[in-house]
Amino acid sequence: MKQRLLQLVAQTDLTVTDQQIDQLVGYVAMLDKWNKAYNLTSVRDPYEMLVKHIMDSIVVSPHLNGERFIDVGTGPGLPGIPLAIMNPDKQFTLLDSLGKRIRFIRQVIHELKISNVTPVQSRVEEFQPEIGFDAVLSRAFASMNDMVSWCHHLPASNGCFLALKGQFNQQEVTELPEWCSVTEVKSLHVPELEGERHLVILTAKD
């Protein structure tokens, strides 16, 4: 599996250390094991997880500006865990309302010795951070409107929202609230993944 991940990474501009490769593969192994009992992801094949979960998450890494990030609706830790492994100098809060997912994330950070992740079990609208985040990440929300509406209290004054999307839908942009606008749309290349992937960057208007 390690060889397979190295092959995939080689198709990108990403630099990944041996330790990071080991942690990413270790995460997939744990996800595969826990998935049998807890149904954490619909992707059943670990080799498919490398493309659909690991690569799909880490291609966002070069676009992370700042030091403090929150992954809302993280599920089993996606994209938060792979991004935390790739960026050991940045801090990640992983938020989910389901206890079994947060238990899994706690086990992952314990076993893989990941020191820059804080798991939080809470509904997003009830979570009140002491300091705002540089960016709010999510690949789970149905629409960008839902994401910015439910998470509007999470970014710092100069923070932004990073929505991981498949196809970029112009219709979603027209549905955004008045106070929010799309500042950039980046097309992401995920090796061997069928379909488009985009990173949509949204900010509050001054």
XYZ file of C-alpha atoms in Angstrom:
206
model
C 0.000 0.000 0.000
C 2.948 2.265 0.735
C 4.242 1.763 -2.816
C 0.821 2.591 -4.216
C 0.622 5.841 -2.258
C 4.125 6.805 -3.385
C 3.057 6.214 -7.011
C 0.046 8.503 -6.538
C 2.055 11.236 -4.798
C 4.615 11.094 -7.613
C 1.864 12.309 -9.983
C 1.578 15.583 -8.025
C 3.938 18.405 -6.983
C 3.601 17.445 -3.321
C 6.615 16.674 -1.139
C 5.883 13.908 1.363
C 8.388 12.507 3.894
C 8.742 8.804 4.757
C 7.162 9.460 8.143
C 4.165 11.178 6.526
C 3.724 8.283 4.087
C 3.779 5.844 7.029
C 1.209 7.922 8.935
C -1.096 8.258 5.902
C -0.950 4.517 5.235
C -1.456 3.845 8.942
C -4.545 6.040 8.900
C -6.007 4.097 5.956
C -5.285 0.805 7.753
C -7.133 2.048 10.861
C -10.001 3.439 8.788
C -10.341 0.081 7.039
C -10.319 -1.818 10.344
C -12.785 0.436 12.167
C -15.002 0.733 9.130
C -15.986 -2.933 9.389
C -17.561 -2.297 12.800
C -18.517 1.370 12.723
C -19.338 2.146 9.097
C -17.297 5.353 8.955
C -17.062 5.616 5.157
C -18.869 4.130 2.165
C -15.493 3.433 0.530
C -14.670 -0.167 1.455
C -11.431 -0.864 -0.411
C -8.263 0.542 1.238
C -6.638 1.085 -2.158
C -9.639 3.129 -3.221
C -9.354 5.083 0.044
C -5.832 6.144 -1.005
C -7.303 7.966 -4.009
C -10.739 9.045 -2.772
C -9.755 10.015 0.772
C -6.001 10.558 1.084
C -5.096 12.114 -2.266
C -8.410 13.982 -2.429
C -7.515 15.599 0.904
C -3.794 16.271 0.592
C -4.006 18.056 -2.781
C -5.522 20.936 -0.775
C -2.351 21.226 1.309
C -0.555 23.881 -0.825
C -3.611 26.158 -0.506
C -3.615 26.358 3.301
C -2.624 29.845 4.380
C -2.410 30.488 8.104
C -1.861 28.395 11.208
C -5.236 27.460 12.664
C -7.841 25.462 10.778
C -11.154 23.809 11.576
C -12.588 20.904 9.599
C -16.369 20.955 10.074
C -18.375 17.768 9.588
C -15.056 15.954 9.519
C -16.601 12.457 9.608
C -13.734 10.022 10.186
C -11.256 12.914 9.905
C -11.421 13.982 6.275
C -9.756 16.109 5.056
C -8.450 17.085 8.521
C -6.268 14.080 9.435
C -4.387 13.829 6.104
C -3.897 17.620 6.077
C -2.641 17.591 9.682
C -0.136 14.866 8.769
C 1.031 16.952 5.786
C 1.277 20.166 7.862
C 2.730 19.322 11.286
C 3.402 23.035 11.919
C -0.295 23.968 11.630
C -3.107 23.306 14.134
C -6.329 21.510 13.174
C -9.607 21.289 15.067
C -11.784 18.410 13.793
C -15.465 18.876 14.525
C -18.214 16.278 14.239
C -21.455 15.632 16.092
C -21.165 11.820 16.096
C -19.368 10.215 19.034
C -18.117 7.155 17.139
C -16.306 9.361 14.611
C -14.624 11.459 17.306
C -13.628 8.264 19.186
C -12.020 6.979 16.015
C -10.130 10.267 15.483
C -8.867 10.169 19.095
C -7.573 6.642 18.522
C -5.883 7.717 15.272
C -4.030 10.642 16.841
C -2.988 8.411 19.753
C -1.729 5.482 17.635
C -0.121 7.562 14.885
C 1.287 10.135 17.331
C -0.302 13.150 15.627
C 0.136 16.114 17.951
C -1.540 18.943 16.005
C -5.168 17.735 15.990
C -7.901 18.606 18.504
C -11.058 16.483 18.092
C -14.320 18.121 19.206
C -17.715 16.451 19.422
C -20.294 19.156 18.857
C -22.848 20.433 16.418
C -21.233 23.178 14.382
C -23.754 25.860 15.347
C -23.160 25.127 19.065
C -19.358 25.225 18.940
C -17.940 28.550 20.130
C -14.179 28.875 19.653
C -12.220 31.258 21.868
C -10.308 32.560 18.832
C -11.435 32.522 15.201
C -9.751 30.255 12.655
C -7.638 31.223 9.666
C -9.807 28.961 7.532
C -12.909 26.798 7.864
C -12.580 23.621 5.799
C -15.264 21.227 4.708
C -15.896 18.554 2.130
C -19.115 17.418 3.790
C -21.631 20.196 3.253
C -24.333 19.803 0.642
C -24.150 23.455 -0.357
C -21.818 26.393 0.151
C -24.758 28.399 1.453
C -25.258 25.850 4.282
C -21.569 25.881 5.032
C -21.130 29.644 5.381
C -24.487 30.093 7.137
C -23.780 27.472 9.819
C -20.092 28.304 10.198
C -20.164 32.117 9.920
C -19.024 32.455 13.547
C -15.883 30.326 13.096
C -13.376 32.275 10.934
C -11.195 35.054 12.320
C -11.848 38.555 10.961
C -9.454 37.924 8.069
C -10.251 34.203 7.829
C -11.905 32.386 4.949
C -13.952 29.329 4.039
C -12.450 26.515 1.969
C -15.116 24.322 0.396
C -13.980 21.089 -1.273
C -16.369 20.441 -4.113
C -16.753 18.173 -7.101
C -18.013 20.214 -9.993
C -18.131 23.967 -9.453
C -21.762 24.995 -9.487
C -22.479 28.611 -10.425
C -26.027 28.193 -9.101
C -24.633 27.716 -5.587
C -22.841 31.055 -5.850
C -26.093 32.897 -6.551
C -27.605 31.326 -3.412
C -24.889 32.636 -1.097
C -25.916 35.186 1.566
C -25.256 38.886 0.916
C -22.294 39.061 3.290
C -20.279 36.354 1.591
C -18.590 36.049 -1.795
C -16.414 33.631 -3.763
C -12.896 35.066 -4.073
C -11.246 32.193 -5.931
C -11.988 28.817 -7.476
C -9.045 26.444 -7.864
C -9.221 23.341 -9.999
C -7.577 20.434 -8.166
C -5.819 17.521 -9.797
C -6.376 14.276 -7.878
C -4.401 11.454 -9.515
C -6.630 8.624 -10.806
C -9.846 10.117 -9.453
C -12.731 10.216 -11.876
C -14.635 13.478 -12.043
C -13.725 17.072 -11.285
C -12.526 18.477 -7.971
C -12.477 22.127 -7.005
C -11.458 24.187 -4.033
C -13.769 27.165 -3.592
C -12.447 29.997 -1.426
C -15.085 32.238 0.141
C -14.691 35.308 2.312
C -16.931 37.736 4.134
C -17.289 41.084 2.384
C -15.862 44.026 4.290
